[in-house]
């Protein structure tokens, strides 16, 4: 079992999974970092985009990489509605209320998807030639997923580092009151951040549809991976999300191959529990 | 809400509860079999909600992993029934005790607050499910015990009522005791509580143990009632979410909240079932209700009614109040 080919393949699989985890975790981390709101419905944004790409491909034969782009404006509309109607009212609310309100939203969106499209597992049959390096093989769609993920990270780095609004986002995340006192329009920052997170998750939705099944509760399963990543990396840290996703993705792949496929589901929960209990600030966070 | 020191006063305070119990005992006699079963579910929700409300509502410790104790209680009672004695009471109580004894699995999480505690307990509950699926494999080899109740028997209802009444009584005692006072102090400010000498960790341990015991009783009863369990059904996330849900709807941190919430939710579900047979619609309503309650009436049915009642009472006394009167729920 312990051959380098298997090990290499496992790590590559882990990285491919991490690229999806990053898409959901970036949304969670951005929203939490700026607004201190944990959005449990982040996974449902992903699920809806996955369905969107699935249907566009199945009904009209639209290329998923085209619909990946088309899902962005669609998700912004939904994201803005959710922000105005729900998220904005949860600013500063009790933890438990935030948690349950966004959980309610998640359930609603899942229910709507199930009502419209049933709970069936669906597959988007889109294949690209796979990439082979030595004995390690990676499906073409996964290779592109990793590329898309890197592009999103590059965009985010540019946005947060080199634009005015990006600077305001970072200022608000580091000290909301201070940013307000310096004249930052924190409401605009909130909306921008939330929409940015929504759009990233929507891109992730199409990525997900290409490598996994599409069904109404697919996002609910992913949100807990997102929690594990965000907690591991330190709530609200972007660098933490990157490292956290890779650690989770690769660890799961390792456990899957070398221990038991059943127990790989345990990794995310174990990470959440152990990290919270032993190092609540995560790997990259500072002590609070 | 007020406890009097005179024996007559105590009796008077108990009276509404005794009347409610008498009504609850008479109700199933007028219900068709199907509705009796619904009522059993309702009483289970009451038990789970009331026990969750002790830690989640009065002590402010958000636990999202009660399914762990429900499942442990279910397995405890089934294993007892299979290998030791098939006596119903013994097996259910053993289920509760085993669940209570498992409280220490929460100890490492006690330093966490709010959402962090919620996530840690959630992770624990889900981990228990994954582990149980590994230890007790598959639906094919789930645990069976001989059927205890006849199909048209009223017995399950009274068992569920007994467990719910016991839990309500223990809860009522808890929140009126020194323990309850200490826990409410912890909810408001745990640092301040510690500084005035409240043994915070001990109190948290006790309240979670009480909750685990009651939840374990409910799990044990559920298992014997159905006569068949598997890890997926008894460690299901629903058993962690439902208690929170009914408590929030009814009014978190109020004594009647989980009871009212459970009854409201079960009736609503039945009404919905009459209107549509699509489970998806149920899920949508479930989510919408949660959202609306939190955004519009975060104090829940009972909390909001109490607030309105107080406002009316104050106005009647001719006292002008400029500010909101704080309620227990806050």
Coordinates of C-alpha atoms in Angstrom, one line a residue:
Chain A
X1 CA 0.0 0.0 0.0
X2 CA 2.7 2.5 1.0
X3 CA 4.0 3.3 -2.5
X4 CA 4.9 6.7 -3.7
X5 CA 2.4 6.5 -6.5
X6 CA -0.4 6.0 -4.2
X7 CA 0.8 8.7 -1.9
X8 CA 1.3 11.1 -4.7
X9 CA -2.2 10.3 -6.1
X10 CA -3.7 10.7 -2.7
X11 CA -2.1 14.1 -2.2
X12 CA -3.3 15.3 -5.6
X13 CA -6.8 14.1 -4.9
X14 CA -6.6 16.0 -1.6
X15 CA -5.6 19.2 -3.3
X16 CA -8.5 18.8 -5.8
X17 CA -10.9 18.5 -2.9
X18 CA -9.3 21.5 -1.2
X19 CA -10.0 23.7 -4.2
X20 CA -13.7 23.2 -3.6
X21 CA -13.4 23.6 0.2
X22 CA -11.6 26.9 -0.4
X23 CA -14.6 28.3 -2.4
X24 CA -17.0 27.8 0.5
X25 CA -14.6 28.7 3.2
X26 CA -13.6 32.0 1.6
X27 CA -17.2 33.1 1.7
X28 CA -17.5 32.1 5.3
X29 CA -14.3 33.7 6.3
X30 CA -14.9 37.0 4.5
X31 CA -18.4 37.4 5.9
X32 CA -17.3 36.4 9.4
X33 CA -14.1 38.5 9.2
X34 CA -16.0 41.7 8.4
X35 CA -19.4 41.3 9.9
X36 CA -18.9 38.7 12.7
X37 CA -21.8 36.8 11.2
X38 CA -21.6 33.1 10.6
X39 CA -23.6 32.4 7.5
X40 CA -24.8 28.8 7.5
X41 CA -26.5 29.4 4.1
X42 CA -23.2 29.8 2.3
X43 CA -23.4 26.2 1.2
X44 CA -26.8 26.7 -0.3
X45 CA -25.5 29.5 -2.6
X46 CA -23.1 26.9 -3.9
X47 CA -25.9 24.3 -4.3
X48 CA -28.1 26.7 -6.3
X49 CA -25.2 27.6 -8.6
X50 CA -24.5 23.9 -9.0
X51 CA -28.1 23.3 -10.0
X52 CA -27.9 26.4 -12.3
X53 CA -24.9 25.0 -14.2
X54 CA -26.4 21.6 -14.3
X55 CA -29.7 22.7 -15.8
X56 CA -28.1 25.1 -18.3
X57 CA -25.9 22.2 -19.5
X58 CA -28.7 19.5 -19.5
X59 CA -31.4 21.6 -21.1
X60 CA -29.5 24.0 -23.4
X61 CA -26.1 22.3 -23.6
X62 CA -24.4 25.4 -22.2
X63 CA -20.7 24.8 -21.5
X64 CA -20.2 24.7 -17.6
X65 CA -17.3 27.1 -17.9
X66 CA -19.6 29.6 -19.6
X67 CA -22.3 29.1 -17.0
X68 CA -19.7 29.4 -14.2
X69 CA -19.4 33.1 -15.3
X70 CA -23.2 33.4 -15.8
X71 CA -23.9 32.2 -12.3
X72 CA -22.0 35.2 -10.9
X73 CA -24.5 37.9 -11.7
X74 CA -27.4 35.5 -10.7
X75 CA -25.8 34.9 -7.4
X76 CA -25.2 38.6 -6.8
X77 CA -28.9 39.2 -7.1
X78 CA -29.8 36.5 -4.7
X79 CA -26.9 37.5 -2.4
X80 CA -28.1 41.1 -2.3
X81 CA -31.6 40.1 -1.4
X82 CA -30.4 37.9 1.3
X83 CA -28.1 40.6 2.6
X84 CA -30.8 43.3 2.7
X85 CA -33.5 41.1 4.1
X86 CA -31.6 39.0 6.6
X87 CA -27.9 39.4 7.1
X88 CA -28.0 43.1 7.8
X89 CA -30.5 42.6 10.5
X90 CA -28.3 40.0 12.2
X91 CA -25.4 42.4 12.7
X92 CA -24.6 42.3 16.4
X93 CA -27.3 39.9 17.2
X94 CA -26.8 37.0 19.6
X95 CA -24.6 34.2 18.2
X96 CA -27.4 31.7 18.6
X97 CA -29.9 33.9 16.7
X98 CA -27.4 34.4 13.8
X99 CA -26.8 30.7 13.7
X100 CA -30.5 29.8 13.7
X101 CA -31.6 32.5 11.3
X102 CA -29.1 31.5 8.7
X103 CA -29.8 27.9 9.4
X104 CA -33.5 28.7 8.7
X105 CA -32.5 30.3 5.4
X106 CA -30.4 27.3 4.5
X107 CA -33.3 25.0 5.1
X108 CA -35.6 27.2 3.1
X109 CA -33.3 27.2 0.1
X110 CA -32.8 23.4 0.4
X111 CA -36.6 22.9 0.6
X112 CA -37.2 25.1 -2.5
X113 CA -34.6 23.2 -4.5
X114 CA -36.1 19.9 -3.4
X115 CA -39.6 21.1 -4.3
X116 CA -38.5 22.2 -7.7
X117 CA -36.0 19.5 -8.7
X118 CA -36.6 16.6 -6.2
X119 CA -33.9 15.1 -4.0
X120 CA -32.4 13.0 -6.7
X121 CA -28.6 12.8 -7.1
X122 CA -27.7 14.2 -10.5
X123 CA -24.5 14.3 -12.4
X124 CA -23.2 16.8 -14.9
X125 CA -21.6 14.6 -17.5
X126 CA -18.8 16.9 -18.7
X127 CA -15.4 15.3 -19.4
X128 CA -12.1 16.9 -20.3
X129 CA -9.0 14.8 -21.1
X130 CA -7.2 14.0 -17.9
X131 CA -3.7 15.0 -16.9
X132 CA -1.1 12.4 -16.3
X133 CA 2.2 13.0 -14.7
X134 CA 4.1 9.8 -14.1
X135 CA 1.7 7.4 -12.3
X136 CA -0.5 10.2 -11.0
X137 CA -3.7 10.9 -12.9
X138 CA -6.0 13.8 -12.4
X139 CA -9.4 14.3 -14.2
X140 CA -9.4 17.3 -16.5
X141 CA -12.2 19.0 -14.7
X142 CA -10.3 18.8 -11.5
X143 CA -7.2 20.3 -13.1
X144 CA -9.3 23.2 -14.3
X145 CA -11.0 23.5 -10.9
X146 CA -7.6 24.0 -9.3
X147 CA -6.8 26.6 -11.9
X148 CA -10.1 28.4 -11.3
X149 CA -9.4 28.3 -7.6
X150 CA -6.0 29.9 -8.1
X151 CA -7.6 32.6 -10.3
X152 CA -10.1 33.4 -7.6
X153 CA -7.3 33.6 -5.1
X154 CA -5.4 36.0 -7.4
X155 CA -8.5 38.1 -7.9
X156 CA -9.1 38.2 -4.2
X157 CA -5.5 39.2 -3.5
X158 CA -5.7 42.0 -6.1
X159 CA -9.1 43.1 -4.8
X160 CA -8.2 43.2 -1.1
X161 CA -4.6 44.5 -1.7
X162 CA -4.8 47.0 -4.6
X163 CA -8.3 48.5 -4.7
X164 CA -9.8 51.2 -2.5
X165 CA -12.8 49.2 -1.5
X166 CA -10.6 46.3 -0.8
X167 CA -8.6 48.4 1.6
X168 CA -11.8 49.5 3.3
X169 CA -12.8 45.8 3.7
X170 CA -9.5 45.0 5.4
X171 CA -9.8 48.1 7.6
X172 CA -13.3 47.1 8.7
X173 CA -12.2 43.5 9.3
X174 CA -9.4 44.6 11.6
X175 CA -11.3 47.3 13.5
X176 CA -14.9 48.1 12.6
X177 CA -15.2 51.1 14.9
X178 CA -11.8 52.5 13.8
X179 CA -12.7 52.2 10.2
X180 CA -16.0 53.9 10.8
X181 CA -14.2 56.8 12.6
X182 CA -11.9 57.1 9.5
X183 CA -14.9 57.6 7.3
X184 CA -15.2 54.1 5.9
X185 CA -18.8 53.4 4.8
X186 CA -19.0 50.1 6.7
X187 CA -22.5 49.3 5.3
X188 CA -21.1 49.4 1.8
X189 CA -18.2 47.3 2.9
X190 CA -20.6 44.8 4.5
X191 CA -22.6 44.5 1.3
X192 CA -19.5 44.3 -0.9
X193 CA -18.0 41.6 1.3
X194 CA -21.2 39.6 1.4
X195 CA -21.6 39.7 -2.3
X196 CA -18.0 38.8 -2.9
X197 CA -18.4 35.8 -0.7
X198 CA -21.6 34.8 -2.5
X199 CA -20.0 35.2 -5.9
X200 CA -17.0 33.0 -4.9
X201 CA -19.3 30.3 -3.6
X202 CA -21.3 30.5 -6.8
X203 CA -18.2 29.8 -8.8
X204 CA -17.5 27.0 -6.4
X205 CA -20.9 25.6 -7.1
X206 CA -20.2 25.1 -10.7
X207 CA -16.8 23.5 -9.8
X208 CA -18.7 21.2 -7.5
X209 CA -21.2 20.2 -10.1
X210 CA -18.3 19.2 -12.4
X211 CA -16.8 16.7 -10.0
X212 CA -19.6 15.6 -7.7
X213 CA -23.3 15.0 -7.5
X214 CA -25.8 17.8 -7.5
X215 CA -28.7 17.5 -5.0
X216 CA -30.5 19.9 -2.6
X217 CA -28.5 19.1 0.5
X218 CA -25.1 19.1 -1.1
X219 CA -24.3 22.5 0.4
X220 CA -25.3 21.4 3.9
X221 CA -22.7 18.7 3.8
X222 CA -20.1 21.1 2.6
X223 CA -20.7 23.9 5.1
X224 CA -19.2 21.7 7.9
X225 CA -16.1 21.2 5.8
X226 CA -16.1 25.0 5.5
X227 CA -16.4 25.3 9.3
X228 CA -13.5 22.9 9.8
X229 CA -11.4 24.9 7.4
X230 CA -12.3 28.3 8.9
X231 CA -11.7 27.1 12.4
X232 CA -8.5 25.4 11.5
X233 CA -7.2 28.5 9.8
X234 CA -8.5 31.0 12.3
X235 CA -11.9 32.6 11.9
X236 CA -11.7 35.3 9.3
X237 CA -8.2 34.7 8.0
X238 CA -7.7 34.3 4.2
X239 CA -4.3 32.7 4.5
X240 CA -5.8 30.4 7.1
X241 CA -8.4 29.4 4.6
X242 CA -5.8 28.4 2.0
X243 CA -3.8 26.3 4.4
X244 CA -6.8 25.0 6.3
X245 CA -8.4 23.7 3.0
X246 CA -5.2 22.0 2.0
X247 CA -4.8 20.4 5.4
X248 CA -8.4 19.2 5.5
X249 CA -8.5 18.0 1.9
X250 CA -5.2 16.1 2.1
X251 CA -5.9 14.6 5.5
X252 CA -9.3 13.4 4.4
X253 CA -7.8 11.8 1.3
X254 CA -5.1 10.2 3.4
X255 CA -7.6 8.8 5.9
X256 CA -9.7 7.6 3.0
X257 CA -6.9 5.6 1.5
X258 CA -4.9 4.5 4.5
X259 CA -7.5 4.1 7.3
X260 CA -11.1 3.8 6.3
X261 CA -13.4 5.6 3.9
X262 CA -16.1 5.7 6.6
X263 CA -13.8 7.5 9.0
X264 CA -12.7 10.2 6.5
X265 CA -16.1 11.8 7.3
X266 CA -14.9 12.1 10.8
X267 CA -11.9 14.2 10.0
X268 CA -13.8 17.5 9.6
X269 CA -15.7 17.0 12.9
X270 CA -12.5 16.0 14.7
X271 CA -10.7 19.1 13.4
X272 CA -13.6 21.3 14.6
X273 CA -13.6 19.8 18.0
X274 CA -9.9 19.4 18.6
X275 CA -8.9 22.8 17.2
X276 CA -11.6 24.7 19.1
X277 CA -10.7 23.0 22.4
X278 CA -7.0 23.2 22.1
X279 CA -6.3 26.3 20.0
X280 CA -9.5 28.3 19.5
X281 CA -7.7 31.0 17.6
X282 CA -6.8 28.5 14.9
X283 CA -3.4 28.2 13.2
X284 CA -3.2 31.7 11.9
X285 CA -5.5 33.7 14.2
X286 CA -4.3 35.7 17.1
X287 CA -5.5 35.0 20.6
X288 CA -8.7 36.8 21.5
Chain B
X1 CA -42.6 32.2 38.4
X2 CA -42.6 33.2 42.0
X3 CA -42.0 30.6 44.6
X4 CA -43.6 31.2 47.9
X5 CA -42.1 29.9 51.2
X6 CA -45.3 28.9 52.8
X7 CA -46.5 25.3 52.1
X8 CA -49.9 26.6 51.0
X9 CA -48.2 29.0 48.6
X10 CA -46.2 26.2 47.1
X11 CA -49.3 24.1 46.6
X12 CA -51.0 27.1 44.9
X13 CA -48.0 27.5 42.6
X14 CA -48.2 23.9 41.7
X15 CA -51.9 23.9 41.0
X16 CA -51.7 25.1 37.4
X17 CA -49.1 22.4 36.6
X18 CA -51.3 19.7 38.2
X19 CA -54.3 20.8 36.2
X20 CA -52.2 20.8 33.1
X21 CA -51.0 17.3 33.9
X22 CA -54.5 16.1 34.5
X23 CA -55.6 17.6 31.1
X24 CA -52.6 16.0 29.4
X25 CA -53.5 12.7 31.0
X26 CA -57.1 12.9 29.7
X27 CA -56.3 14.1 26.2
X28 CA -55.4 10.7 24.6
X29 CA -58.7 9.2 25.6
X30 CA -60.3 11.5 23.0
X31 CA -57.7 11.1 20.3
X32 CA -57.7 8.5 17.4
X33 CA -54.7 6.2 17.4
X34 CA -52.8 8.2 14.8
X35 CA -53.1 11.4 16.8
X36 CA -52.0 9.5 19.9
X37 CA -48.8 8.7 18.1
X38 CA -48.4 12.3 17.1
X39 CA -48.9 13.2 20.8
X40 CA -46.1 10.9 21.8
X41 CA -43.8 12.7 19.4
X42 CA -44.9 16.0 20.8
X43 CA -44.1 14.8 24.4
X44 CA -40.7 13.7 23.2
X45 CA -40.1 17.2 21.8
X46 CA -41.2 18.6 25.1
X47 CA -38.7 16.5 27.0
X48 CA -35.9 17.3 24.6
X49 CA -36.8 21.0 24.5
X50 CA -37.1 21.4 28.2
X51 CA -33.8 19.7 28.9
X52 CA -32.1 21.7 26.2
X53 CA -33.6 24.9 27.5
X54 CA -31.9 24.4 30.9
X55 CA -28.4 24.6 29.4
X56 CA -29.1 26.5 26.2
X57 CA -31.7 29.0 27.6
X58 CA -31.1 29.5 31.3
X59 CA -27.4 28.9 31.3
X60 CA -26.8 30.4 27.9
X61 CA -24.6 27.5 26.8
X62 CA -25.5 26.8 23.2
X63 CA -25.3 23.0 22.6
X64 CA -26.0 21.6 19.2
X65 CA -25.0 18.0 20.0
X66 CA -27.8 16.6 22.0
X67 CA -28.2 13.8 19.5
X68 CA -25.1 12.2 21.0
X69 CA -27.0 11.7 24.3
X70 CA -30.2 10.7 22.6
X71 CA -28.3 8.0 20.7
X72 CA -26.3 6.9 23.8
X73 CA -29.6 6.6 25.7
X74 CA -31.2 4.6 22.9
X75 CA -28.3 2.2 22.7
X76 CA -28.0 2.0 26.5
X77 CA -31.6 0.9 26.8
X78 CA -31.6 -1.4 23.8
X79 CA -28.4 -3.2 24.9
X80 CA -29.8 -3.5 28.5
X81 CA -33.0 -4.9 27.1
X82 CA -31.2 -7.4 25.0
X83 CA -28.6 -8.6 27.5
X84 CA -29.8 -7.8 31.0
X85 CA -33.5 -7.4 31.5
X86 CA -36.3 -6.6 29.2
X87 CA -38.0 -4.6 31.9
X88 CA -39.1 -1.3 30.3
X89 CA -38.5 1.0 33.2
X90 CA -35.0 -0.4 34.0
X91 CA -33.8 -0.3 30.5
X92 CA -35.0 3.3 29.9
X93 CA -33.5 4.5 33.2
X94 CA -30.2 2.7 32.4
X95 CA -30.3 4.6 29.0
X96 CA -30.7 7.9 30.9
X97 CA -27.9 7.1 33.4
X98 CA -25.5 6.0 30.7
X99 CA -26.1 9.2 28.8
X100 CA -25.7 11.2 32.0
X101 CA -22.4 9.4 32.7
X102 CA -21.2 10.4 29.2
X103 CA -21.4 14.1 30.0
X104 CA -17.6 14.3 30.6
X105 CA -17.2 14.1 26.8
X106 CA -18.3 17.7 26.8
X107 CA -15.9 18.9 29.5
X108 CA -13.1 19.9 27.1
X109 CA -15.6 22.2 25.3
X110 CA -16.6 24.1 28.5
X111 CA -14.1 26.9 28.0
X112 CA -15.9 27.8 24.8
X113 CA -18.7 30.3 24.4
X114 CA -21.5 31.1 22.0
X115 CA -21.1 29.9 18.5
X116 CA -17.8 28.2 19.2
X117 CA -19.4 26.0 21.9
X118 CA -22.2 25.4 19.4
X119 CA -19.8 24.2 16.7
X120 CA -17.8 22.1 19.1
X121 CA -20.9 20.3 20.4
X122 CA -22.2 19.9 16.9
X123 CA -19.0 18.3 15.8
X124 CA -19.1 16.0 18.8
X125 CA -22.7 14.9 18.0
X126 CA -21.9 14.2 14.4
X127 CA -18.7 12.4 15.4
X128 CA -20.7 10.1 17.6
X129 CA -22.9 9.3 14.7
X130 CA -19.9 8.4 12.5
X131 CA -18.3 6.4 15.2
X132 CA -21.6 4.6 16.0
X133 CA -22.0 3.7 12.4
X134 CA -18.5 2.2 12.5
X135 CA -19.1 0.3 15.8
X136 CA -22.7 -0.8 15.1
X137 CA -22.7 -1.5 11.4
X138 CA -25.5 -1.0 9.0
X139 CA -29.3 -1.0 9.0
X140 CA -29.3 -4.7 8.4
X141 CA -27.7 -5.4 11.7
X142 CA -29.3 -2.6 13.8
X143 CA -30.7 -3.6 17.2
X144 CA -34.1 -5.3 17.5
X145 CA -36.0 -6.0 20.7
X146 CA -39.4 -7.6 21.0
X147 CA -42.4 -5.2 20.6
X148 CA -43.4 -3.9 24.0
X149 CA -46.5 -1.9 23.3
X150 CA -49.7 -3.2 21.5
X151 CA -50.6 -1.1 18.5
X152 CA -53.6 0.5 20.0
X153 CA -52.1 0.8 23.5
X154 CA -52.3 4.1 25.4
X155 CA -49.2 3.0 27.4
X156 CA -46.6 4.8 25.1
X157 CA -48.4 8.0 25.6
X158 CA -48.3 7.8 29.4
X159 CA -44.7 6.7 29.4
X160 CA -43.8 9.7 27.2
X161 CA -46.0 11.9 29.5
X162 CA -44.3 10.6 32.6
X163 CA -40.8 11.3 31.1
X164 CA -41.9 14.8 30.0
X165 CA -43.5 15.6 33.4
X166 CA -40.4 14.3 35.2
X167 CA -38.1 16.5 33.0
X168 CA -40.3 19.5 33.5
X169 CA -40.3 19.0 37.3
X170 CA -36.5 18.6 37.4
X171 CA -36.2 21.7 35.2
X172 CA -38.5 23.7 37.5
X173 CA -36.5 22.6 40.5
X174 CA -33.2 23.4 38.8
X175 CA -34.1 27.0 37.8
X176 CA -35.5 27.8 41.2
X177 CA -32.5 26.4 43.0
X178 CA -29.2 28.0 43.8
X179 CA -27.8 26.1 40.8
X180 CA -30.3 27.8 38.5
X181 CA -29.5 31.2 39.9
X182 CA -25.8 30.6 39.4
X183 CA -26.4 29.4 35.8
X184 CA -28.4 32.5 35.0
X185 CA -25.5 34.6 36.3
X186 CA -23.2 32.6 34.1
X187 CA -25.4 33.4 31.1
X188 CA -25.3 37.1 31.8
X189 CA -21.5 37.3 32.5
X190 CA -19.4 34.3 33.3
X191 CA -16.5 36.3 34.5
X192 CA -18.7 38.2 37.0
X193 CA -20.3 34.9 38.0
X194 CA -16.8 33.5 38.8
X195 CA -15.8 36.5 40.7
X196 CA -18.8 36.3 43.1
X197 CA -18.0 32.7 43.8
X198 CA -20.2 30.7 41.4
X199 CA -18.5 27.4 40.6
X200 CA -18.9 27.9 36.9
X201 CA -17.4 24.7 35.6
X202 CA -19.2 22.5 38.2
X203 CA -22.5 24.2 37.5
X204 CA -22.1 23.7 33.7
X205 CA -21.3 20.1 34.3
X206 CA -24.4 19.6 36.5
X207 CA -26.8 21.3 34.1
X208 CA -25.4 19.4 31.1
X209 CA -25.6 16.1 33.1
X210 CA -29.2 16.8 33.9
X211 CA -29.9 17.5 30.2
X212 CA -28.0 14.5 29.1
X213 CA -29.9 12.3 31.5
X214 CA -33.3 13.5 30.4
X215 CA -32.3 13.3 26.7
X216 CA -31.0 9.8 27.4
X217 CA -34.4 8.9 28.9
X218 CA -36.1 10.2 25.8
X219 CA -33.7 8.2 23.6
X220 CA -34.2 5.1 25.7
X221 CA -37.9 5.3 25.5
X222 CA -37.9 6.1 21.8
X223 CA -35.7 3.0 21.2
X224 CA -38.0 0.6 23.2
X225 CA -41.1 2.2 21.7
X226 CA -39.9 1.5 18.2
X227 CA -38.2 -1.7 19.0
X228 CA -35.6 -1.1 16.4
X229 CA -32.7 1.3 16.1
X230 CA -29.7 2.0 14.0
X231 CA -27.0 4.6 14.4
X232 CA -28.3 6.8 11.6
X233 CA -31.8 7.2 13.2
X234 CA -30.9 7.7 16.8
X235 CA -27.7 9.9 16.3
X236 CA -29.5 11.9 13.6
X237 CA -28.9 15.6 13.5
X238 CA -32.6 16.2 14.0
X239 CA -32.3 15.2 17.6
X240 CA -29.9 18.0 18.1
X241 CA -31.8 20.6 16.1
X242 CA -35.4 19.9 17.1
X243 CA -35.0 20.7 20.8
X244 CA -33.4 24.1 19.8
X245 CA -36.1 24.7 17.3
X246 CA -39.1 24.2 19.6
X247 CA -37.4 26.1 22.3
X248 CA -36.7 29.1 20.1
X249 CA -40.3 29.1 18.7
X250 CA -41.8 28.9 22.2
X251 CA -39.4 31.2 23.9
X252 CA -35.8 30.5 24.9
X253 CA -35.1 30.9 28.6
X254 CA -38.7 30.8 29.6
X255 CA -40.1 27.9 31.5
X256 CA -43.1 27.3 29.3
X257 CA -41.3 28.1 26.0
X258 CA -40.3 24.6 24.9
X259 CA -43.6 23.1 25.9
X260 CA -45.6 25.7 23.9
X261 CA -43.1 25.5 21.1
X262 CA -43.4 21.7 20.9
X263 CA -47.2 21.7 20.8
X264 CA -47.3 24.6 18.3
X265 CA -44.8 22.9 16.0
X266 CA -46.4 19.4 16.1
X267 CA -49.9 20.9 15.4
X268 CA -48.5 23.0 12.6
X269 CA -46.8 19.9 11.1
X270 CA -50.1 18.0 11.2
X271 CA -52.0 20.9 9.6
X272 CA -49.3 21.1 6.8
X273 CA -49.5 17.3 6.3
X274 CA -53.2 17.8 5.7
X275 CA -52.6 20.4 3.1
X276 CA -49.7 18.9 1.2
X277 CA -47.8 15.6 1.1
X278 CA -44.6 17.0 -0.1
X279 CA -41.8 16.9 2.5
X280 CA -40.1 19.7 0.7
X281 CA -42.9 22.1 1.6
X282 CA -42.4 21.1 5.2
X283 CA -38.7 21.9 5.0
X284 CA -39.5 25.3 3.5
X285 CA -42.0 26.1 6.3
X286 CA -39.5 24.9 8.9
X287 CA -36.8 27.2 7.6
X288 CA -39.2 30.2 7.0
X289 CA -40.6 29.9 10.5
X290 CA -37.2 29.8 12.1
X291 CA -36.1 32.9 10.1
X292 CA -39.3 34.8 10.8
X293 CA -39.3 34.0 14.5
X294 CA -35.6 35.1 14.9
X295 CA -36.0 38.3 12.9
X296 CA -39.5 39.3 14.1
X297 CA -40.2 37.7 17.5
X298 CA -36.8 36.6 18.8
X299 CA -38.3 36.1 22.3
X300 CA -40.6 33.4 20.9
X301 CA -44.3 32.9 21.6
X302 CA -44.1 32.8 25.4
X303 CA -41.4 35.4 25.7
X304 CA -43.2 37.9 23.5
X305 CA -46.6 37.3 25.2
X306 CA -44.9 37.9 28.6
X307 CA -43.4 41.1 27.3
X308 CA -46.8 42.3 26.0
X309 CA -48.6 41.2 29.2
X310 CA -46.1 43.2 31.3
X311 CA -46.5 46.3 29.1
X312 CA -50.3 46.1 29.5
X313 CA -50.0 45.5 33.3
X314 CA -47.7 48.4 33.7
X315 CA -49.9 50.7 31.7
X316 CA -52.9 49.6 33.8
X317 CA -51.0 50.6 36.9
X318 CA -50.7 54.0 35.3
X319 CA -46.9 53.8 35.4
X320 CA -45.4 55.4 32.3
X321 CA -42.5 53.3 31.1
X322 CA -40.3 54.8 28.5
X323 CA -38.1 51.8 28.1
X324 CA -38.7 48.1 27.4
X325 CA -39.1 46.0 30.5
X326 CA -36.5 43.3 30.5
X327 CA -37.8 39.8 30.4
X328 CA -36.2 36.6 31.4
X329 CA -35.7 35.6 27.8
X330 CA -33.1 38.4 27.2

